[in-house]
CSV table of C-alpha atoms in Angstrom, one decimal:
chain,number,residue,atom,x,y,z
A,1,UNK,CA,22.5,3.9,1.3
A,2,UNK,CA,20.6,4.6,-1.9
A,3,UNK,CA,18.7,7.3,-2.5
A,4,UNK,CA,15.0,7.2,-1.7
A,5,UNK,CA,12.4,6.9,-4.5
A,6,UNK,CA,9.2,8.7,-4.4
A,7,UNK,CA,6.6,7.0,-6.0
A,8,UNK,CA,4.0,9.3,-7.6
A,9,UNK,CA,0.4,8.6,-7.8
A,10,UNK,CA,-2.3,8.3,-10.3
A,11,UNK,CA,-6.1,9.0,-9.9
A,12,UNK,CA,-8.3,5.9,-9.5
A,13,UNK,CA,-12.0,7.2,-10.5
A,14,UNK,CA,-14.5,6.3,-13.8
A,15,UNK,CA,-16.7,9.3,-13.3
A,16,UNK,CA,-17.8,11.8,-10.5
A,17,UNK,CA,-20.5,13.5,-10.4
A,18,UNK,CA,-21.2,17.1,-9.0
A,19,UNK,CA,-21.2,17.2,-5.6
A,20,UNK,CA,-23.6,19.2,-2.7
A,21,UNK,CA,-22.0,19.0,0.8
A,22,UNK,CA,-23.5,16.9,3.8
A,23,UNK,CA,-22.3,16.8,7.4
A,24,UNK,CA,-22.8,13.3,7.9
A,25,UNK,CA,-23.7,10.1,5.9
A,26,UNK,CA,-27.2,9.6,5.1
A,27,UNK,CA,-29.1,6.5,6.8
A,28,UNK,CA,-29.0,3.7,5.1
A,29,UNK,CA,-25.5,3.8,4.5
A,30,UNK,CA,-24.5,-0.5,3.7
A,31,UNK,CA,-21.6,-1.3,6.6
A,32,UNK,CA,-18.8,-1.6,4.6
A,33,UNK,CA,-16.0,-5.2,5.0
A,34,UNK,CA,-12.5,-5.4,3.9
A,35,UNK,CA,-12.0,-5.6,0.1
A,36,UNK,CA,-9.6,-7.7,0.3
A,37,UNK,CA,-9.1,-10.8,1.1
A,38,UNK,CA,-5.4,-10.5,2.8
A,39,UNK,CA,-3.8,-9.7,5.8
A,40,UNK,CA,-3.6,-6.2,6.2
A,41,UNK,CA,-0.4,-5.2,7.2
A,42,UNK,CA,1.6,-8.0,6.4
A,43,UNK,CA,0.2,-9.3,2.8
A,44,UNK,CA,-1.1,-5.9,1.8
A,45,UNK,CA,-1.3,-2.1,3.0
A,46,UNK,CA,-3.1,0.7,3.0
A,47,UNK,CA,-0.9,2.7,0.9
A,48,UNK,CA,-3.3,5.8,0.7
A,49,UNK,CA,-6.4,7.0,2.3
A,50,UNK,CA,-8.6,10.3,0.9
A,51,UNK,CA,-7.2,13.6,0.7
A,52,UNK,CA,-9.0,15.1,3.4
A,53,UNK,CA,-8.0,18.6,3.2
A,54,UNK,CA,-10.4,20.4,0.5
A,55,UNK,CA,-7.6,22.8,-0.4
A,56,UNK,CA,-4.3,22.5,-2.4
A,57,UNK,CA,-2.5,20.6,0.3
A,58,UNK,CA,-2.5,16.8,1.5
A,59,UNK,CA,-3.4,15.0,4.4
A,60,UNK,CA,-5.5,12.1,5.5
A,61,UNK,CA,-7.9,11.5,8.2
A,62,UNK,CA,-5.7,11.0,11.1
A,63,UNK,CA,-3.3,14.5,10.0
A,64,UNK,CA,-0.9,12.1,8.8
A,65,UNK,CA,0.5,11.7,4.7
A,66,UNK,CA,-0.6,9.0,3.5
A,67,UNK,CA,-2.6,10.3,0.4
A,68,UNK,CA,-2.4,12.6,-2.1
A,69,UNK,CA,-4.0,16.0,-3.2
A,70,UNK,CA,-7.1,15.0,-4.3
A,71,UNK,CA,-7.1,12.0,-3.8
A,72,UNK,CA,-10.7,10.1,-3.5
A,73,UNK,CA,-10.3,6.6,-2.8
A,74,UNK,CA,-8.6,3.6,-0.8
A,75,UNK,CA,-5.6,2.4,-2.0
A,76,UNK,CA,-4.9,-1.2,-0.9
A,77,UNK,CA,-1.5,-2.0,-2.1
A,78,UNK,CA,0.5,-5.3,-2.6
A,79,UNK,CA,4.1,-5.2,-1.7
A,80,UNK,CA,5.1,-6.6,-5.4
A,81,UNK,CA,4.6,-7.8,-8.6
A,82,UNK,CA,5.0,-11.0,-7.7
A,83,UNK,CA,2.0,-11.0,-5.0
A,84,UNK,CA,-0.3,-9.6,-8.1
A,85,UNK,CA,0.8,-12.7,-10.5
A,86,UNK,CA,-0.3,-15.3,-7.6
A,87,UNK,CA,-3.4,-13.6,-7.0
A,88,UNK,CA,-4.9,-11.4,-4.4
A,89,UNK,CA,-8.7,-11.2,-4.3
A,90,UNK,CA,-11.0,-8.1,-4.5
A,91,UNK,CA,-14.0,-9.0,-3.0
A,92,UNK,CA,-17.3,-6.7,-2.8
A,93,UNK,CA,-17.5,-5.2,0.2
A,94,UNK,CA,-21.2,-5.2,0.6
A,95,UNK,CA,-24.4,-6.8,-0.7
A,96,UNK,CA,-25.3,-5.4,-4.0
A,97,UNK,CA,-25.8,-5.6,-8.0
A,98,UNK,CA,-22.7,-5.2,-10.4
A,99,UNK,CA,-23.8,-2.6,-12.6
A,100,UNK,CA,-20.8,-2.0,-14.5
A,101,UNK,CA,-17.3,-3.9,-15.5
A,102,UNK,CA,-14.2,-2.7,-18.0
A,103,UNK,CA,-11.8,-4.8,-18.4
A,104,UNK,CA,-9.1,-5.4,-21.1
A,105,UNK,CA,-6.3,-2.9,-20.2
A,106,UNK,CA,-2.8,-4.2,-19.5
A,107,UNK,CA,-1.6,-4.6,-16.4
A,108,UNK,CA,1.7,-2.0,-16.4
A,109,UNK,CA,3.1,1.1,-14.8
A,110,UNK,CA,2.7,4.3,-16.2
A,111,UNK,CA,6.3,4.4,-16.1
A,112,UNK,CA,6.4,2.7,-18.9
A,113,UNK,CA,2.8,3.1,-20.7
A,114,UNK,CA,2.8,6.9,-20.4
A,115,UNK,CA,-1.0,6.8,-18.6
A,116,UNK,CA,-3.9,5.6,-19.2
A,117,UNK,CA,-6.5,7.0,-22.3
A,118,UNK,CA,-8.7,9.9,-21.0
A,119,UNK,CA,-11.8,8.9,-19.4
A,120,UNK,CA,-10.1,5.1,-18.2
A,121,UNK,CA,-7.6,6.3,-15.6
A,122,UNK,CA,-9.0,3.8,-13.5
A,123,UNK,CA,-8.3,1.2,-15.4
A,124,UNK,CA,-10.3,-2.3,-15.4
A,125,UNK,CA,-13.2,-1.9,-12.7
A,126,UNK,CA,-16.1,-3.0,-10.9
A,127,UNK,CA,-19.5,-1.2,-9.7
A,128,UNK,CA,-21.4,-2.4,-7.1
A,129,UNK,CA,-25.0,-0.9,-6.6
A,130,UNK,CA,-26.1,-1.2,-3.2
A,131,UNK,CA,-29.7,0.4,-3.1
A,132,UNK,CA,-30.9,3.8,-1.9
A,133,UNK,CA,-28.0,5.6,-4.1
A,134,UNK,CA,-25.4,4.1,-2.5
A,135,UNK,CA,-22.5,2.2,-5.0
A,136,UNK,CA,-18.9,1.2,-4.3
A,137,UNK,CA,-16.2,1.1,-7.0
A,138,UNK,CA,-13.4,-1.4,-7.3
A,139,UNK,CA,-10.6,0.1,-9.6
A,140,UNK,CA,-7.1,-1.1,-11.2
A,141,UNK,CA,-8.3,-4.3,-11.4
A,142,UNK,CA,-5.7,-7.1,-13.3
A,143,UNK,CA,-6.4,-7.8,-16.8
A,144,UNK,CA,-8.4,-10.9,-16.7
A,145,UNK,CA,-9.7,-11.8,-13.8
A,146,UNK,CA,-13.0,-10.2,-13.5
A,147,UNK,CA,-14.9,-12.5,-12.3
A,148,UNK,CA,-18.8,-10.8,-12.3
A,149,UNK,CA,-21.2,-9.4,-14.9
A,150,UNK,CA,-23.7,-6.3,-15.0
A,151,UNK,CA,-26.5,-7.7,-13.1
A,152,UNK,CA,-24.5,-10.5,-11.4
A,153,UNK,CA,-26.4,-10.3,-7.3
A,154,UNK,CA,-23.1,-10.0,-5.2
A,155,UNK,CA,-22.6,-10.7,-0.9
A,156,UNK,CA,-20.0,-8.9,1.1
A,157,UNK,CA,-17.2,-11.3,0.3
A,158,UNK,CA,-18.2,-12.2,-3.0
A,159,UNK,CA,-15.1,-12.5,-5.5
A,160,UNK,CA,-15.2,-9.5,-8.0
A,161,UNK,CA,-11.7,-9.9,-9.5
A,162,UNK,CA,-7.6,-9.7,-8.9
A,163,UNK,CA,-5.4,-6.7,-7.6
A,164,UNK,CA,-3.9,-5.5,-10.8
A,165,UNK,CA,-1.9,-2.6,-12.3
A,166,UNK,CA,-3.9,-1.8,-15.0
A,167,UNK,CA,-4.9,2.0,-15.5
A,168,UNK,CA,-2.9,5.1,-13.8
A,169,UNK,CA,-0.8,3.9,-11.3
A,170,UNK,CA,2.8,2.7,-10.3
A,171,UNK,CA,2.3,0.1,-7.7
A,172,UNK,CA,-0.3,-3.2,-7.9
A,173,UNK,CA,-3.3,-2.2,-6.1
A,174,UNK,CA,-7.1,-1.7,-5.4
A,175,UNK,CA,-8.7,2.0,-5.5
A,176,UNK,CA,-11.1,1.4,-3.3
A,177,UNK,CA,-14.2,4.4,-3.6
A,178,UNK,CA,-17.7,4.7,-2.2
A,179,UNK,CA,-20.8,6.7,-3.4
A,180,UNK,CA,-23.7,8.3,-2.3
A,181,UNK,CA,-26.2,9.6,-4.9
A,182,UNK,CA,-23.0,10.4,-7.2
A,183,UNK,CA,-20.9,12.1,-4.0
A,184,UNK,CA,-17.7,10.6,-3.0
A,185,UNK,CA,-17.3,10.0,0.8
A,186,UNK,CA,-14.7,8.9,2.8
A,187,UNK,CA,-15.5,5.7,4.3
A,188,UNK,CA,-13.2,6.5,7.1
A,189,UNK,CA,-15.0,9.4,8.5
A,190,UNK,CA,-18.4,9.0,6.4
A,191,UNK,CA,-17.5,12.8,5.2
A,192,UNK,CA,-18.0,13.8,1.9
A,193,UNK,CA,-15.1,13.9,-0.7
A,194,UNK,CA,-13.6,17.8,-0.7
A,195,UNK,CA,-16.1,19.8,1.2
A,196,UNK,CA,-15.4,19.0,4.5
A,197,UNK,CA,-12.7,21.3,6.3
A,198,UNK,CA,-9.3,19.9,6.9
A,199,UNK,CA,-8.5,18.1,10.3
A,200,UNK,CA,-7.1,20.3,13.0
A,201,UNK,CA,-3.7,18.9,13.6
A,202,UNK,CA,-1.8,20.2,15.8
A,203,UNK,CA,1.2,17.7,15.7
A,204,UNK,CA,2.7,15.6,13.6
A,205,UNK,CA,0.2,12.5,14.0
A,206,UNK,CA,1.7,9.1,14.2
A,207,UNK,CA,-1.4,6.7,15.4
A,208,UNK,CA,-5.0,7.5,14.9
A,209,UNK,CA,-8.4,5.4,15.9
A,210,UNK,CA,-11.0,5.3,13.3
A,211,UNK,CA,-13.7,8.1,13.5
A,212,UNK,CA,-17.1,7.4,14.9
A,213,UNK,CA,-18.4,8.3,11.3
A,214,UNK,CA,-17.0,5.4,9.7
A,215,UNK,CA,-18.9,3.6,7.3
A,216,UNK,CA,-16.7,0.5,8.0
A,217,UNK,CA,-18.0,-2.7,9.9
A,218,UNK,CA,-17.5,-2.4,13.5
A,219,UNK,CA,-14.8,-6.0,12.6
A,220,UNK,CA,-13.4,-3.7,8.8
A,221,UNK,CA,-13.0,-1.0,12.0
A,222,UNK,CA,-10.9,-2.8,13.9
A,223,UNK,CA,-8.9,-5.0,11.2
A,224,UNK,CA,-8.3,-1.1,9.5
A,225,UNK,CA,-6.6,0.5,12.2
A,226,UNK,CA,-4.5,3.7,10.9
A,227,UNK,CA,-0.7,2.5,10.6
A,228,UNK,CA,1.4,5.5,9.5
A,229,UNK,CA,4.8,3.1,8.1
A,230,UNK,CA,5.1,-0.3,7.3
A,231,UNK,CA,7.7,-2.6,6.0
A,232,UNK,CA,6.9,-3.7,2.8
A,233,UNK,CA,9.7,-5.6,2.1
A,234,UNK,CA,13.3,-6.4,3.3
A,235,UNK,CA,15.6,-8.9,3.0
A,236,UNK,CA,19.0,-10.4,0.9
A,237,UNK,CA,19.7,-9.6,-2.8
A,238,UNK,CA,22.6,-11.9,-4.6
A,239,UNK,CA,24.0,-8.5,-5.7
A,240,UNK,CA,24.0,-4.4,-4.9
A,241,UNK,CA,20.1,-4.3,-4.2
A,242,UNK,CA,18.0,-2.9,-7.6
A,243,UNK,CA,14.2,-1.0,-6.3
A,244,UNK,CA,13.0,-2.3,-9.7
A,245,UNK,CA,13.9,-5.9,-9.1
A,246,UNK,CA,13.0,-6.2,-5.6
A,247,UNK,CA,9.5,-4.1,-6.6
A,248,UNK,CA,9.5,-6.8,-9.4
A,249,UNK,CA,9.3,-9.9,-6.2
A,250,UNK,CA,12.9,-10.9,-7.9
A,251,UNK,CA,14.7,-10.8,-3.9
A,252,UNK,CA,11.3,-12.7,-2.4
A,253,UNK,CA,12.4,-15.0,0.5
A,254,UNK,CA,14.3,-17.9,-1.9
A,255,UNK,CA,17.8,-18.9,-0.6
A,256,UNK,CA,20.9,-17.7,-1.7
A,257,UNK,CA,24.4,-19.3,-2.6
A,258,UNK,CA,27.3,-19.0,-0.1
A,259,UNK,CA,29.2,-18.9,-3.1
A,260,UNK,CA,27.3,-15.6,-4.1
A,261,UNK,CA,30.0,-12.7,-4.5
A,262,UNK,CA,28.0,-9.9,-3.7
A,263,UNK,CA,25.7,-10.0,-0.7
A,264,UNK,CA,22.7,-7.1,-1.1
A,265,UNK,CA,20.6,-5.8,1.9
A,266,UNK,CA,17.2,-4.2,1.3
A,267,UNK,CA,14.6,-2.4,3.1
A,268,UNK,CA,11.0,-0.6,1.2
A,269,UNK,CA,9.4,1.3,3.5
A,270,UNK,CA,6.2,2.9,3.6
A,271,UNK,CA,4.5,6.4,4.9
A,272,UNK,CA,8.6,7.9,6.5
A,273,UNK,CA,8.2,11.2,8.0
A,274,UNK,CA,11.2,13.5,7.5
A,275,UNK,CA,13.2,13.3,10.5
A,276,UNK,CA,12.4,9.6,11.3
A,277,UNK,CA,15.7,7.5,11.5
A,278,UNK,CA,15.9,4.1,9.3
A,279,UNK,CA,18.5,1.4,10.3
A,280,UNK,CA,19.2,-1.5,8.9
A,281,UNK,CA,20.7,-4.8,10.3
A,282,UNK,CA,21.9,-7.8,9.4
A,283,UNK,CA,23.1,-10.9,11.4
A,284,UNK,CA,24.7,-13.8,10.6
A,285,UNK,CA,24.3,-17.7,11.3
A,286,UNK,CA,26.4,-17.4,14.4
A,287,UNK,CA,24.2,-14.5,15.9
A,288,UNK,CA,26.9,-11.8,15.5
A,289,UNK,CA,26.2,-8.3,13.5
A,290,UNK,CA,27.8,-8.1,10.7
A,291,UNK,CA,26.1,-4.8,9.2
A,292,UNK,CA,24.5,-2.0,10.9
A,293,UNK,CA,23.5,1.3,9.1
A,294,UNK,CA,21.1,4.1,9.9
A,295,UNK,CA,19.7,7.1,7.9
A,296,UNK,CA,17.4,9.8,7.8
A,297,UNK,CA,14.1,10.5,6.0
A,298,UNK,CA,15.1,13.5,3.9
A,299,UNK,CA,11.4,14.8,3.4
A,300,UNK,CA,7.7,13.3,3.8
A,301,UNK,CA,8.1,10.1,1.0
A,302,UNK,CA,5.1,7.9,0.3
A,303,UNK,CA,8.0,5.0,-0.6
A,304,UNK,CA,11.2,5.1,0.5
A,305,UNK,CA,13.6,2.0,-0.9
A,306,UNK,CA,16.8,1.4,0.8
A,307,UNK,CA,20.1,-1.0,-0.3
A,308,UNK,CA,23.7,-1.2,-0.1
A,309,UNK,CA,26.1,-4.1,0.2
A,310,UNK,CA,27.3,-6.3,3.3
A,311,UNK,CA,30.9,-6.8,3.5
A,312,UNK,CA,32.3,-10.5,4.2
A,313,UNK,CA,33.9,-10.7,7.1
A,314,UNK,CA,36.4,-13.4,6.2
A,315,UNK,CA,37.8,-14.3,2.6
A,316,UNK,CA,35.9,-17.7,0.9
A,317,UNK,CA,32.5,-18.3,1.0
A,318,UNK,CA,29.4,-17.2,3.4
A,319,UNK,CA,28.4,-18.9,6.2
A,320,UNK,CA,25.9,-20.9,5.6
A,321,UNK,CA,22.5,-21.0,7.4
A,322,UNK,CA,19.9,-18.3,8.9
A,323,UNK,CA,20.4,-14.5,8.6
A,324,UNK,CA,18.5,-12.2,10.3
A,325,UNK,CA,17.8,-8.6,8.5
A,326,UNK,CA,16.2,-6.5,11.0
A,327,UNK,CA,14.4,-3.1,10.0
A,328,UNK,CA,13.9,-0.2,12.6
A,329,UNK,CA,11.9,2.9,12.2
A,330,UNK,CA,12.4,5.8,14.6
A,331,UNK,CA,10.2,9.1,15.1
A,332,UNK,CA,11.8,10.5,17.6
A,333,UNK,CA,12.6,8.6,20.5
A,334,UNK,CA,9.5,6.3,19.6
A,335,UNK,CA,10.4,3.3,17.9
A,336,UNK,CA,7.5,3.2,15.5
A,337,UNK,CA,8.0,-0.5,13.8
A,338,UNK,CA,10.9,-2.9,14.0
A,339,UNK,CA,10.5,-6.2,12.0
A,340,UNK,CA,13.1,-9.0,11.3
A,341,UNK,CA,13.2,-11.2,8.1
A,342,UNK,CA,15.0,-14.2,7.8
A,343,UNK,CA,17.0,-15.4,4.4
A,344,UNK,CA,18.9,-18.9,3.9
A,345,UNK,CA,22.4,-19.3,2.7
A,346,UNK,CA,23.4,-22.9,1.2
């Protein structure tokens, strides 16, 4: 298997304020919906939730490590490049008053721009004033497709603009962030940003139900539920499998030749815990196996992008019709997700 890549992370913020601790969140507080307008886990992901230990270290809410130190938003990632060029909606996620846009800045990596100018780390963005202090932010926004003004009235629902890449960060996404008279929260647990103290864990947790606190909709709740790993993507590549193609949508579901000489198998995985076991199948048209391969998480990755190649079983071309790639995940003995995707041969 390949090596595992480690995404790093950019902030997502246009300006904080200083902050004065509170225990909970004031009254008043607007209930917050999805904003997004996908199907969490399976279209999009929560990729990473606030860093809610106030020291050097990382964790998030539910003791898991999905975040990153200091981290103040809600990052709802795509699984590609490709999903961001169709379009994915960022829609407010309250009833409010756009108060401020920025838009303009290209949609690409800082892998390849360097980061984003001081001050614009967020990149393209939308602020939504709610009333009584309260204001939600909408960050990373694609070039373009901002859709409201300053002083546009907005429902929860409305259509603000696109997922994009634009500003610092590696991966198409929304930075979702919340505000109370200039103090960050988390609308997870309704806690201020960095001043609460950082959840007693005393294991390593692997599910989580969303705190009483919440500043989410009792129906955001529910859709919202913690999930420490997903699949992001898996599936058949025409050659050894590439993380930037497949990050790119190039291996996305379109059928392959039985003629190809090279058949790939890739898996991108979200939120592995060291220790956790990956394996990776693949079955052909006739039901047998005819690749099976297991590894370990090496360390706590946010990312984790695995490929090799399948061998052919006989000389001449593949088989044509369905194969089945099936991804396991393994903490343990608990099998924490196993999903199957399906990819045509003609």
């Amino acid at each position: 298997m390949r090596v595992p890549v480690h995404y790093r992370w950019g902030l997502a913020v246009l300006a904080l304020l200083p902050s004065t601790a509170f225990a909970a969140p004031p009254t008043g507080a607007p209930a917050l919906e999805v904003p997004v307008r996908c199907r969490i886990g399976a279209d999009c992901f929560v990729q990473n939730y606030v860093d809610a230990d106030p020291g050097p270290g990382m964790r998030d809410f539910a003791c898991g490590r999905l975040t990153y130190d200091g981290h103040k938003g809600t990052d709802f990632r795509l699984p590609d490049l490709e999903a961001m060029r169709r379009g994915v909606a960022v829609v407010a996620a309250a009833p409010g008053t756009v108060t401020r846009v920025r838009d303009g800045m290209d949609d690409v990596s800082i892998r390849q721009s360097g980061g984003a100018p001081a001050g614009r780390e967020a990149g393209n963005a939308v602020v939504v004033d709610h009333g009584n202090g309260w204001e939600t932010q909408y960050s990373h926004l694609k070039r373009g497709s901002i859709a409201v003004r300053p002083g546009d009235r907005v429902e929860a629902g409305t259509s603000l603009a696109q997922v994009g890449l634009s500003g610092n960060t590696e991966f198409p996404h929304v930075d979702f962030g919340i505000r109370h008279d200039g103090r960050t929260l988390d609308p997870y647990t309704g806690k201020e940003v960095g001043t609460a103290e950082a959840p007693a864990c005393s294991t390593d947790q692997g599910t989580a139900p969303v705190p009483s606190g919440t500043l989410w909709s009792d129906e955001a709740r529910r859709t919202l539920a913690y999930r420490p790993s997903a699949v992001l993507g898996a599936g058949l590549a025409p050659e050894a499998p590439k993380a930037e193609v497949a990050r790119n949508g190039g291996y996305g579901g379109r059928p392959l030749p039985v003629d190809t000489p090279v058949l790939g198998v890739w898996t991108e995985l979200m939120g592995g815990r060291q220790g956790d076991r990956v394996t990776l199948e693949v079955t052909g048209p006739d039901g047998r196996r005819l690749f099976r391969n297991e590894g370990a998480v090496p360390r706590p990755l946010a990312v984790l992008f695995f490929g090799t190649e399948v061998r052919k079983p006989v000389p001449g071309p593949w088989a044509s019709g369905p194969y089945r790639v099936t991804v396991t995940l393994r903490h343990g003995d608990e099998t924490v997700l196993r999903e199957e995707r399906r990819v045509e041969l003609r």
